Amino acid sequence: MHHPLGIDIGGSGIKGAPVDLATGQFAKDRLRCDTPRRSSPEAVADIVARIAAHFADDTGDSPIGVTLPAVVTNGVVRTAANIDPAWIGTDARDLLSHKLGRPVTVVNDADAAGVGELHFGAARDASGLVLMSTLGTGIGSALLFDGVLVPNSELGHLEIDGHEAEHRAASSVKDDEGLSWQQWAERLQRYYSHVEDLLWPDLIVVGGGVSKKADKFLPFLHLRTPIVAAQLRNSAGIIGVAWLASNG
Ligand code: BGC
């Protein structure tokens, strides 16, 4: 049986897996390749093609979805906070569809993760406004209202206390500055309390690689909004983009 392929392009790794949309799980173990040091569109497209070729027997001609850590409108990349600036203005949908020889859906990484959590994870039964927040190299966000994605929200770039939020509170900053869980949680507290005052969400779901250690920092946070770890952990983007490529 063939399954859609999801590929998640991040600052350090490019990861892909065929996704069984009946269960929301990987149909096969994922493949991870390092992101090339110069993450230009061509270099990244070569790796995407390598991952697609690896899973060719599992995917047949099923849809392919790819995430990027950037604003993407109609397949065109509009920002590049954590990838090579050469992506700006690139029609990623066109580039990757040509490279792979079939249509490719391209969306923002956090938006894909939000859609994954909406259908198969922590936001499954949620109504009202859900904020998916991914903590990694940067801070990604997805807004989902009654199950409908409002794309490209970019709340990691909110300016708080004179700093861009992701420069203070991304999990990469915790590593770079050697912050303890509690010190980092203080920064997250400032960020999430600002965001909840602006948007009044009904639920915040925290994703990204560090979400597997959510018990180390979520207990420090005191918010009026319920805040939970992503159930799909760092796989949410792959699963969500496979769903979007098939249903979007
Ligand atoms: C980018 C977003 C992305 C987030 C997480 C931010 O710097 O602007 O588009 O979703 O990082 O990768």
mmCIF file of C-alpha atoms and ligand atoms in Angstrom:
data_model
loop_
_atom_site.group_PDB
_atom_site.id
_atom_site.type_symbol
_atom_site.label_atom_id
_atom_site.label_comp_id
_atom_site.label_asym_id
_atom_site.label_seq_id
_atom_site.Cartn_x
_atom_site.Cartn_y
_atom_site.Cartn_z
ATOM 1 C CA MET A 1 0.000 0.000 0.000
ATOM 2 C CA HIS A 2 1.272 3.484 -0.882
ATOM 3 C CA HIS A 3 1.372 6.402 1.543
ATOM 4 C CA PRO A 4 1.951 10.161 1.168
ATOM 5 C CA LEU A 5 5.445 11.386 1.992
ATOM 6 C CA GLY A 6 6.155 14.156 4.494
ATOM 7 C CA ILE A 7 9.528 15.946 4.557
ATOM 8 C CA ASP A 8 10.476 18.488 7.227
ATOM 9 C CA ILE A 9 13.333 20.871 6.415
ATOM 10 C CA GLY A 10 14.997 22.257 9.525
ATOM 11 C CA GLY A 11 18.128 24.204 10.391
ATOM 12 C CA SER A 12 20.148 21.085 11.265
ATOM 13 C CA GLY A 13 18.326 18.158 9.704
ATOM 14 C CA ILE A 14 16.039 17.248 6.809
ATOM 15 C CA LYS A 15 13.740 14.408 7.849
ATOM 16 C CA GLY A 16 11.181 12.449 5.906
ATOM 17 C CA ALA A 17 8.845 9.479 6.248
ATOM 18 C CA PRO A 18 5.811 7.999 4.543
ATOM 19 C CA VAL A 19 2.756 8.639 6.713
ATOM 20 C CA ASP A 20 -0.198 6.332 7.253
ATOM 21 C CA LEU A 21 -3.065 8.823 7.403
ATOM 22 C CA ALA A 22 -5.430 6.211 8.830
ATOM 23 C CA THR A 23 -3.380 6.175 12.047
ATOM 24 C CA GLY A 24 -1.286 9.360 11.866
ATOM 25 C CA GLN A 25 1.895 7.310 12.258
ATOM 26 C CA PHE A 26 4.962 6.776 10.137
ATOM 27 C CA ALA A 27 4.447 3.845 7.778
ATOM 28 C CA LYS A 28 8.232 3.288 7.844
ATOM 29 C CA ASP A 29 11.139 4.549 9.938
ATOM 30 C CA ARG A 30 11.994 8.123 9.040
ATOM 31 C CA LEU A 31 15.186 9.038 7.179
ATOM 32 C CA ARG A 32 17.246 11.970 8.442
ATOM 33 C CA CYS A 33 19.969 13.770 6.479
ATOM 34 C CA ASP A 34 22.050 16.702 7.710
ATOM 35 C CA THR A 35 20.997 20.060 6.320
ATOM 36 C CA PRO A 36 23.872 21.181 4.048
ATOM 37 C CA ARG A 37 26.024 23.884 5.601
ATOM 38 C CA ARG A 38 24.994 26.231 2.815
ATOM 39 C CA SER A 39 21.283 25.467 2.768
ATOM 40 C CA SER A 40 20.665 26.952 -0.690
ATOM 41 C CA PRO A 41 17.495 25.932 -2.548
ATOM 42 C CA GLU A 42 19.454 23.671 -4.951
ATOM 43 C CA ALA A 43 21.428 21.923 -2.204
ATOM 44 C CA VAL A 44 18.304 21.307 -0.139
ATOM 45 C CA ALA A 45 16.316 20.171 -3.189
ATOM 46 C CA ASP A 46 18.976 17.508 -3.860
ATOM 47 C CA ILE A 47 18.479 16.094 -0.374
ATOM 48 C CA VAL A 48 14.699 16.192 -0.678
ATOM 49 C CA ALA A 49 15.093 14.188 -3.905
ATOM 50 C CA ARG A 50 17.344 11.693 -2.114
ATOM 51 C CA ILE A 51 14.734 11.177 0.624
ATOM 52 C CA ALA A 52 11.929 10.814 -1.927
ATOM 53 C CA ALA A 53 13.977 8.226 -3.851
ATOM 54 C CA HIS A 54 14.641 6.278 -0.639
ATOM 55 C CA PHE A 55 10.886 5.899 -0.056
ATOM 56 C CA ALA A 56 9.865 5.479 -3.717
ATOM 57 C CA ASP A 57 8.446 1.971 -3.161
ATOM 58 C CA ASP A 58 6.398 3.099 -0.160
ATOM 59 C CA THR A 59 4.945 6.216 -1.733
ATOM 60 C CA GLY A 60 4.383 5.296 -5.404
ATOM 61 C CA ASP A 61 2.872 8.430 -6.863
ATOM 62 C CA SER A 62 1.140 9.522 -3.643
ATOM 63 C CA PRO A 63 1.272 13.221 -2.720
ATOM 64 C CA ILE A 64 4.438 14.778 -1.270
ATOM 65 C CA GLY A 65 4.474 17.593 1.269
ATOM 66 C CA VAL A 66 7.537 19.591 2.314
ATOM 67 C CA THR A 67 7.897 22.075 5.186
ATOM 68 C CA LEU A 68 10.261 25.040 5.341
ATOM 69 C CA PRO A 69 11.149 27.243 8.338
ATOM 70 C CA ALA A 70 9.833 30.283 6.489
ATOM 71 C CA VAL A 71 6.735 32.169 5.411
ATOM 72 C CA VAL A 72 5.389 30.411 2.315
ATOM 73 C CA THR A 73 2.595 31.921 0.247
ATOM 74 C CA ASN A 74 1.338 29.974 -2.783
ATOM 75 C CA GLY A 75 4.502 27.900 -2.768
ATOM 76 C CA VAL A 76 6.795 30.950 -2.791
ATOM 77 C CA VAL A 77 9.225 31.481 0.115
ATOM 78 C CA ARG A 78 8.991 34.995 1.524
ATOM 79 C CA THR A 79 11.333 35.065 4.548
ATOM 80 C CA ALA A 80 14.496 33.277 5.681
ATOM 81 C CA ALA A 81 15.217 33.852 9.377
ATOM 82 C CA ASN A 82 16.949 30.495 9.848
ATOM 83 C CA ILE A 83 17.769 29.303 6.327
ATOM 84 C CA ASP A 84 19.880 30.584 3.462
ATOM 85 C CA PRO A 85 18.587 33.991 2.270
ATOM 86 C CA ALA A 86 18.719 32.680 -1.309
ATOM 87 C CA TRP A 87 15.347 31.040 -0.520
ATOM 88 C CA ILE A 88 13.595 34.432 -0.459
ATOM 89 C CA GLY A 89 11.513 34.756 -3.614
ATOM 90 C CA THR A 90 12.149 31.133 -4.607
ATOM 91 C CA ASP A 91 9.091 29.289 -5.892
ATOM 92 C CA ALA A 92 9.780 26.212 -3.759
ATOM 93 C CA ARG A 93 6.696 24.415 -5.031
ATOM 94 C CA ASP A 94 7.911 24.803 -8.596
ATOM 95 C CA LEU A 95 11.523 23.911 -7.797
ATOM 96 C CA LEU A 96 10.640 20.757 -5.850
ATOM 97 C CA SER A 97 7.851 19.638 -8.188
ATOM 98 C CA HIS A 98 10.297 19.764 -11.100
ATOM 99 C CA LYS A 99 12.993 18.012 -9.112
ATOM 100 C CA LEU A 100 10.663 15.187 -8.025
ATOM 101 C CA GLY A 101 8.615 14.994 -11.202
ATOM 102 C CA ARG A 102 5.269 15.393 -9.473
ATOM 103 C CA PRO A 103 3.295 18.034 -7.553
ATOM 104 C CA VAL A 104 4.695 18.983 -4.156
ATOM 105 C CA THR A 105 2.861 20.918 -1.431
ATOM 106 C CA VAL A 106 5.111 23.387 0.444
ATOM 107 C CA VAL A 107 4.103 24.994 3.744
ATOM 108 C CA ASN A 108 5.591 26.645 6.827
ATOM 109 C CA ASP A 109 7.012 24.117 9.325
ATOM 110 C CA ALA A 110 5.007 25.262 12.349
ATOM 111 C CA ASP A 111 1.787 25.387 10.339
ATOM 112 C CA ALA A 112 2.389 21.766 9.314
ATOM 113 C CA ALA A 113 3.065 20.776 12.927
ATOM 114 C CA GLY A 114 -0.165 22.462 14.006
ATOM 115 C CA VAL A 115 -2.143 20.545 11.405
ATOM 116 C CA GLY A 116 -0.478 17.299 12.549
ATOM 117 C CA GLU A 117 -1.458 17.946 16.171
ATOM 118 C CA LEU A 118 -4.942 18.981 15.092
ATOM 119 C CA HIS A 119 -5.692 15.706 13.335
ATOM 120 C CA PHE A 120 -3.638 13.216 15.315
ATOM 121 C CA GLY A 121 -2.285 14.796 18.490
ATOM 122 C CA ALA A 122 -2.893 17.152 21.390
ATOM 123 C CA ALA A 123 -5.339 19.446 19.556
ATOM 124 C CA ARG A 124 -7.549 16.625 18.243
ATOM 125 C CA ASP A 125 -10.653 17.477 20.229
ATOM 126 C CA ALA A 126 -9.943 21.168 20.670
ATOM 127 C CA SER A 127 -12.414 23.828 19.643
ATOM 128 C CA GLY A 128 -11.878 27.554 19.477
ATOM 129 C CA LEU A 129 -8.404 28.993 19.035
ATOM 130 C CA VAL A 130 -5.390 26.685 19.291
ATOM 131 C CA LEU A 131 -1.868 28.091 19.196
ATOM 132 C CA MET A 132 0.788 25.610 18.172
ATOM 133 C CA SER A 133 4.194 26.888 19.222
ATOM 134 C CA THR A 134 7.387 25.154 18.102
ATOM 135 C CA LEU A 135 10.597 25.678 20.052
ATOM 136 C CA GLY A 136 13.784 24.922 18.129
ATOM 137 C CA THR A 137 16.355 26.979 16.223
ATOM 138 C CA GLY A 138 13.629 29.646 16.096
ATOM 139 C CA ILE A 139 10.110 29.893 17.460
ATOM 140 C CA GLY A 140 7.383 28.866 15.047
ATOM 141 C CA SER A 141 3.668 29.384 15.439
ATOM 142 C CA ALA A 142 0.462 28.065 13.948
ATOM 143 C CA LEU A 143 -2.999 29.425 14.626
ATOM 144 C CA LEU A 144 -5.920 27.039 14.207
ATOM 145 C CA PHE A 145 -9.456 28.248 14.741
ATOM 146 C CA ASP A 146 -12.133 25.570 14.981
ATOM 147 C CA GLY A 147 -9.887 23.306 12.948
ATOM 148 C CA VAL A 148 -9.048 25.868 10.255
ATOM 149 C CA LEU A 149 -5.425 26.975 9.850
ATOM 150 C CA VAL A 150 -4.673 30.699 9.636
ATOM 151 C CA PRO A 151 -1.294 30.368 7.877
ATOM 152 C CA ASN A 152 2.049 32.140 8.382
ATOM 153 C CA SER A 153 1.386 33.695 11.786
ATOM 154 C CA GLU A 154 5.123 34.193 12.663
ATOM 155 C CA LEU A 155 4.677 34.919 16.379
ATOM 156 C CA GLY A 156 8.323 34.058 17.068
ATOM 157 C CA HIS A 157 9.195 37.472 15.679
ATOM 158 C CA LEU A 158 7.091 39.456 18.140
ATOM 159 C CA GLU A 159 9.195 42.154 19.727
ATOM 160 C CA ILE A 160 9.138 41.878 23.511
ATOM 161 C CA ASP A 161 11.231 44.057 25.866
ATOM 162 C CA GLY A 162 13.172 45.295 22.847
ATOM 163 C CA HIS A 163 14.132 41.825 21.602
ATOM 164 C CA GLU A 164 12.791 39.535 18.952
ATOM 165 C CA ALA A 165 11.095 36.773 20.953
ATOM 166 C CA GLU A 166 12.917 33.880 19.270
ATOM 167 C CA HIS A 167 16.291 35.491 20.006
ATOM 168 C CA ARG A 168 15.471 35.259 23.730
ATOM 169 C CA ALA A 169 13.353 32.161 24.102
ATOM 170 C CA ALA A 170 14.016 29.621 21.313
ATOM 171 C CA SER A 171 15.437 26.336 22.591
ATOM 172 C CA SER A 172 18.642 27.031 20.609
ATOM 173 C CA VAL A 173 19.115 30.092 22.864
ATOM 174 C CA LYS A 174 18.813 27.878 25.950
ATOM 175 C CA ASP A 175 21.653 25.761 24.548
ATOM 176 C CA ASP A 176 23.791 28.670 23.311
ATOM 177 C CA GLU A 177 23.547 30.608 26.567
ATOM 178 C CA GLY A 178 23.696 27.542 28.816
ATOM 179 C CA LEU A 179 20.419 28.453 30.562
ATOM 180 C CA SER A 180 18.954 26.148 33.194
ATOM 181 C CA TRP A 181 15.427 24.843 32.597
ATOM 182 C CA GLN A 182 14.126 27.351 35.119
ATOM 183 C CA GLN A 183 16.005 30.297 33.586
ATOM 184 C CA TRP A 184 14.724 29.363 30.163
ATOM 185 C CA ALA A 185 11.199 28.911 31.521
ATOM 186 C CA GLU A 186 11.272 32.503 32.782
ATOM 187 C CA ARG A 187 11.811 33.643 29.207
ATOM 188 C CA LEU A 188 9.056 31.364 27.976
ATOM 189 C CA GLN A 189 6.775 32.758 30.682
ATOM 190 C CA ARG A 190 7.354 36.296 29.374
ATOM 191 C CA TYR A 191 6.724 35.177 25.801
ATOM 192 C CA TYR A 192 3.642 33.055 26.349
ATOM 193 C CA SER A 193 1.991 35.508 28.736
ATOM 194 C CA HIS A 194 2.418 38.258 26.147
ATOM 195 C CA VAL A 195 1.013 36.033 23.410
ATOM 196 C CA GLU A 196 -1.973 34.943 25.510
ATOM 197 C CA ASP A 197 -2.766 38.575 26.332
ATOM 198 C CA LEU A 198 -2.838 39.394 22.617
ATOM 199 C CA LEU A 199 -4.723 36.384 21.295
ATOM 200 C CA TRP A 200 -6.609 34.738 24.165
ATOM 201 C CA PRO A 201 -6.187 31.229 22.793
ATOM 202 C CA ASP A 202 -8.129 28.275 24.253
ATOM 203 C CA LEU A 203 -5.135 25.942 24.136
ATOM 204 C CA ILE A 204 -1.377 26.223 23.571
ATOM 205 C CA VAL A 205 0.442 23.147 22.223
ATOM 206 C CA VAL A 206 4.244 23.197 22.535
ATOM 207 C CA GLY A 207 6.229 21.302 19.913
ATOM 208 C CA GLY A 208 9.763 21.058 18.560
ATOM 209 C CA GLY A 209 12.491 18.627 19.593
ATOM 210 C CA VAL A 210 12.554 19.922 23.165
ATOM 211 C CA SER A 211 8.872 19.012 23.641
ATOM 212 C CA LYS A 212 9.973 15.510 24.606
ATOM 213 C CA LYS A 213 11.384 17.121 27.755
ATOM 214 C CA ALA A 214 8.263 19.209 28.399
ATOM 215 C CA ASP A 215 8.062 18.006 32.012
ATOM 216 C CA LYS A 216 11.301 19.952 32.675
ATOM 217 C CA PHE A 217 9.899 23.366 31.734
ATOM 218 C CA LEU A 218 6.107 23.393 31.345
ATOM 219 C CA PRO A 219 5.555 23.011 35.141
ATOM 220 C CA PHE A 220 7.343 26.364 35.669
ATOM 221 C CA LEU A 221 4.837 28.220 33.482
ATOM 222 C CA HIS A 222 1.841 29.983 34.979
ATOM 223 C CA LEU A 223 -0.616 30.981 32.310
ATOM 224 C CA ARG A 224 -4.354 31.289 32.154
ATOM 225 C CA THR A 225 -4.359 29.202 28.974
ATOM 226 C CA PRO A 226 -3.957 25.416 29.228
ATOM 227 C CA ILE A 227 -0.515 24.579 27.805
ATOM 228 C CA VAL A 228 0.431 21.015 26.838
ATOM 229 C CA ALA A 229 3.235 19.214 25.004
ATOM 230 C CA ALA A 230 2.758 18.141 21.410
ATOM 231 C CA GLN A 231 1.786 14.475 21.335
ATOM 232 C CA LEU A 232 3.523 13.864 18.027
ATOM 233 C CA ARG A 233 6.676 15.502 19.392
ATOM 234 C CA ASN A 234 9.038 16.402 16.581
ATOM 235 C CA SER A 235 7.138 14.255 14.040
ATOM 236 C CA ALA A 236 4.167 16.619 13.940
ATOM 237 C CA GLY A 237 5.505 18.539 10.924
ATOM 238 C CA ILE A 238 6.097 15.439 8.796
ATOM 239 C CA ILE A 239 2.674 14.044 9.673
ATOM 240 C CA GLY A 240 0.903 17.379 9.202
ATOM 241 C CA VAL A 241 2.461 18.148 5.843
ATOM 242 C CA ALA A 242 1.652 14.651 4.562
ATOM 243 C CA TRP A 243 -1.956 15.318 5.626
ATOM 244 C CA LEU A 244 -1.966 18.727 3.902
ATOM 245 C CA ALA A 245 -0.462 17.306 0.703
ATOM 246 C CA SER A 246 -3.269 14.733 0.623
ATOM 247 C CA ASN A 247 -6.160 16.940 1.754
ATOM 248 C CA GLY A 248 -5.046 20.532 1.270
HETATM 249 C C1 BGC B 1 10.592 31.448 11.012
HETATM 250 C C2 BGC B 1 9.274 30.718 10.947
HETATM 251 C C3 BGC B 1 9.451 29.282 11.413
HETATM 252 C C4 BGC B 1 10.117 29.243 12.757
HETATM 253 C C5 BGC B 1 10.398 27.824 13.227
HETATM 254 C C6 BGC B 1 11.162 31.327 12.406
HETATM 255 O O1 BGC B 1 12.376 31.996 12.472
HETATM 256 O O2 BGC B 1 10.416 32.818 10.688
HETATM 257 O O3 BGC B 1 8.765 30.752 9.635
HETATM 258 O O4 BGC B 1 8.197 28.649 11.470
HETATM 259 O O5 BGC B 1 11.343 29.956 12.746
HETATM 260 O O6 BGC B 1 11.252 27.144 12.354
#
